[in-house]
Coordinates of C-alpha atoms in Angstrom, one line a residue:
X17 CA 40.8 122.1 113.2
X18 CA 44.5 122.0 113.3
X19 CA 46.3 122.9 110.8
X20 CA 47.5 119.3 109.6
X21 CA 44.0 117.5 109.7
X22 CA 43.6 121.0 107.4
X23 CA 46.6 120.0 104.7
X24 CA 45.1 116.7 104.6
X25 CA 46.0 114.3 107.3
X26 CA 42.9 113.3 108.6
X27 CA 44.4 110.1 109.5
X28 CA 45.4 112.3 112.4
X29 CA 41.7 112.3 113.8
X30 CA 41.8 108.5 114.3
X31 CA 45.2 107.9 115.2
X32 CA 44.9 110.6 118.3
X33 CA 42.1 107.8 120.2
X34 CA 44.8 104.5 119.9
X35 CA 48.0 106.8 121.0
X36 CA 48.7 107.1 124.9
X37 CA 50.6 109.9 127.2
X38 CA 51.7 107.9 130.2
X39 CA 52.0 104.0 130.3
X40 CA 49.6 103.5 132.9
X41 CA 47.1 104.7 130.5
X42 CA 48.0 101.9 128.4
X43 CA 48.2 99.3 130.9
X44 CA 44.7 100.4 132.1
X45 CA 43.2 100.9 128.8
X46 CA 44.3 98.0 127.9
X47 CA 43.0 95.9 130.6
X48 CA 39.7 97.7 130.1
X49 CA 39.3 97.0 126.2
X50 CA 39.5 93.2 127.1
X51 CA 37.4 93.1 129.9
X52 CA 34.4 95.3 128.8
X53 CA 35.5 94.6 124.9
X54 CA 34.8 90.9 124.8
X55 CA 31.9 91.1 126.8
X56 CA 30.4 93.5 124.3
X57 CA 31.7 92.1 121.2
X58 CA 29.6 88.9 122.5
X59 CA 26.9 90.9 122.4
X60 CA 26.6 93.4 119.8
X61 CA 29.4 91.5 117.3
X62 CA 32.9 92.6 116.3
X63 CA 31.8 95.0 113.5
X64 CA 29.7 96.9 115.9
X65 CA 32.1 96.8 118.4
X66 CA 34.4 98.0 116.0
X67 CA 32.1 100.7 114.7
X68 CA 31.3 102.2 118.2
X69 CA 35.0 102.1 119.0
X70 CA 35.9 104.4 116.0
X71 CA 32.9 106.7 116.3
X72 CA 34.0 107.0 120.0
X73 CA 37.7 107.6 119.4
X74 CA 36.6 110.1 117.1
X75 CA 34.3 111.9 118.7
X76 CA 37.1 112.2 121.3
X77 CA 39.4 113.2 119.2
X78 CA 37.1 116.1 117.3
X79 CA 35.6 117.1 120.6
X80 CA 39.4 117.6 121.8
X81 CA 40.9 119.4 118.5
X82 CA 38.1 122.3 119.0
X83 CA 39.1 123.2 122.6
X84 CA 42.4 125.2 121.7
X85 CA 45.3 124.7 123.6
X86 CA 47.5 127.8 124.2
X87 CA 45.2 129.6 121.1
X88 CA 46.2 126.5 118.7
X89 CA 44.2 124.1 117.9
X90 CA 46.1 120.6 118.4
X91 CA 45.0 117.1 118.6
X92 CA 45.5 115.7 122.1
X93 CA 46.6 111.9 122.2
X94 CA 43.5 110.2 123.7
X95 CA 43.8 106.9 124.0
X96 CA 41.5 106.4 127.3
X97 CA 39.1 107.5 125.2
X98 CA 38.6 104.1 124.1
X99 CA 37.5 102.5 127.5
X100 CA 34.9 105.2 128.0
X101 CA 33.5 104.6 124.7
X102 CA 32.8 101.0 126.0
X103 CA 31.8 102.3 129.4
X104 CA 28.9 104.5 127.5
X105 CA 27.4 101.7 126.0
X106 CA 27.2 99.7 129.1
X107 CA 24.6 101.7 130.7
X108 CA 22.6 102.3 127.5
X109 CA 22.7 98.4 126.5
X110 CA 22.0 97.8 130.5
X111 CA 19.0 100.2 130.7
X112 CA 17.6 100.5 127.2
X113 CA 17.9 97.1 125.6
X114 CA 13.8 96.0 126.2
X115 CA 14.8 92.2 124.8
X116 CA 17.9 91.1 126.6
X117 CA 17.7 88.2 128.7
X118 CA 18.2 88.9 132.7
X119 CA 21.3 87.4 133.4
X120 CA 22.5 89.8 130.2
X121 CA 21.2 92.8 131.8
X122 CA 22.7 92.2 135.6
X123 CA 25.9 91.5 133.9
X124 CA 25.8 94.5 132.2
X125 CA 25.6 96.0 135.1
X126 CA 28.2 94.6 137.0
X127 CA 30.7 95.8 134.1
X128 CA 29.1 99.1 134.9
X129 CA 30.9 99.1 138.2
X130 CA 34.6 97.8 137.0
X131 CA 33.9 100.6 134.1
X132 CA 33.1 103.6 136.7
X133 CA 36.5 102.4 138.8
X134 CA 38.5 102.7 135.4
X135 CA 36.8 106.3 134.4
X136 CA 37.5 107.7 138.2
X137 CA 41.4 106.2 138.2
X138 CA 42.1 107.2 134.0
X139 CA 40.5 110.9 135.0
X140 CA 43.6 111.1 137.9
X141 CA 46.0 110.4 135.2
X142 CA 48.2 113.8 134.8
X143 CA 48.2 114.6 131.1
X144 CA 44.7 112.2 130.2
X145 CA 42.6 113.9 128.2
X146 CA 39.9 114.0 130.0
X147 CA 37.8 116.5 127.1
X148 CA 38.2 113.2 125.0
X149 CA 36.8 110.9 127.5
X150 CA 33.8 113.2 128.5
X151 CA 33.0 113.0 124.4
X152 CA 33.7 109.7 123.7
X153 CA 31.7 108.4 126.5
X154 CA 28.7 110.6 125.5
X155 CA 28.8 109.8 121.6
X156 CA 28.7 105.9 122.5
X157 CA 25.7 106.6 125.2
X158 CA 24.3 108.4 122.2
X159 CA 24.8 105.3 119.1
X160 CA 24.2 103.0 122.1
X161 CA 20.8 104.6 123.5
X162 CA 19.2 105.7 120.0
X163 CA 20.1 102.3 119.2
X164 CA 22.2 102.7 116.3
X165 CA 24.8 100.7 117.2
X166 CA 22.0 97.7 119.2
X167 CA 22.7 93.9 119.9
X168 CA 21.7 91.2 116.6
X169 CA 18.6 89.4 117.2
X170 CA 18.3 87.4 120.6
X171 CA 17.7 84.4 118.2
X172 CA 21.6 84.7 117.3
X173 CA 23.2 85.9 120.6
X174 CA 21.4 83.0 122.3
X175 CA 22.4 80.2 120.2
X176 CA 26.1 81.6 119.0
X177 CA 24.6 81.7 115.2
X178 CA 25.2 85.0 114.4
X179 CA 25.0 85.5 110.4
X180 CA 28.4 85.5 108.6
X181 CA 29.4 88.4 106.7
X182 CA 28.5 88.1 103.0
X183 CA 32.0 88.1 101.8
X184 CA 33.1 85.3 104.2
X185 CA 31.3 82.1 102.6
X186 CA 32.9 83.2 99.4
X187 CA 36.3 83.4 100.4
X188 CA 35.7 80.2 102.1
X189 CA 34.7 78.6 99.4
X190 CA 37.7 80.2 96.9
X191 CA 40.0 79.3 99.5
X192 CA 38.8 75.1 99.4
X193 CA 38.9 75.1 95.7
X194 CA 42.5 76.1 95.4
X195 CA 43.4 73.2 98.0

């Protein structure tokens, strides 16, 4: 690991996957998040989301810091990493998931072909880091496909009524009592 992440600053292994080298990178990561984002977070729910996006970006992130650079060991800004964390999932959610509906499943697969556009144009980037990608992609196929990270019910993705976190009707209700 490099020497920093060693001293302590392991925020460094997180940071690497939300950082960009060339603003096209942003633009197009950016673009990807929301489209393949919302469509999963539909799915699977914002704290899964969430979770895959951080398990991606760091898998990137390690998977990058172990290849050295020039003999050092350095952590690579990754931030495309992100969009192929969601591209991973697609396929696994698409293929794997026995109990979504259809219409789920084909559009699934449709993001499949918007994701494989994104991967083939973020790869031509000068400067992407493409060890990153290749790891973040295969960790979120991995959490995705074992179904570790898997959609809620069909129950509550089919009728919007997806169970609110336990702390939420609490602060709900503290938050009506003090008006």
């Amino acid at each position: 690991l490099p020497a920093l992440v060693r001293q302590g600053d392991y925020w460094r292994l997180f940071s690497a996957g939300f950082l960009h080298i060339h603003p096209a990178a942003a633009a197009l990561t950016t673009f990807v998040v929301l489209a393949l984002g919302t469509s999963l977070e539909k799915l699977i729910g914002s704290v899964r989301l969430l979770l895959l996006l951080l398990a991606a970006s760091l898998a990137g992130t390690l998977a990058s810091a172990f290849l050295p650079v020039g003999g050092q060991a350095v952590i690579r800004v990754s931030g495309t990493a992100l969009g192929f964390g969601l591209l991973g999932a697609l396929p696994a959610l698409a293929f794997f998931s026995r109990d979504l509906p259809a219409e789920y499943i084909l559009r699934l697969r449709k993001l499949i072909a918007g994701g494989v556009i994104f991967g083939v144009i973020a790869m031509l980037i000068p400067g992407i880091d493409r060890v990153a990608n290749v790891a973040a992609l295969l960790a979120s196929v991995l959490l995705t496909g074992t179904g570790a990270i898997k959609p809620p019910p069909m129950k509550e993705i089919l009728t919007g009524t997806r169970l609110p976190h336990p702390a939420l009707p609490a602060a709900a209700a503290a938050a009506g009592s003090r008006a």
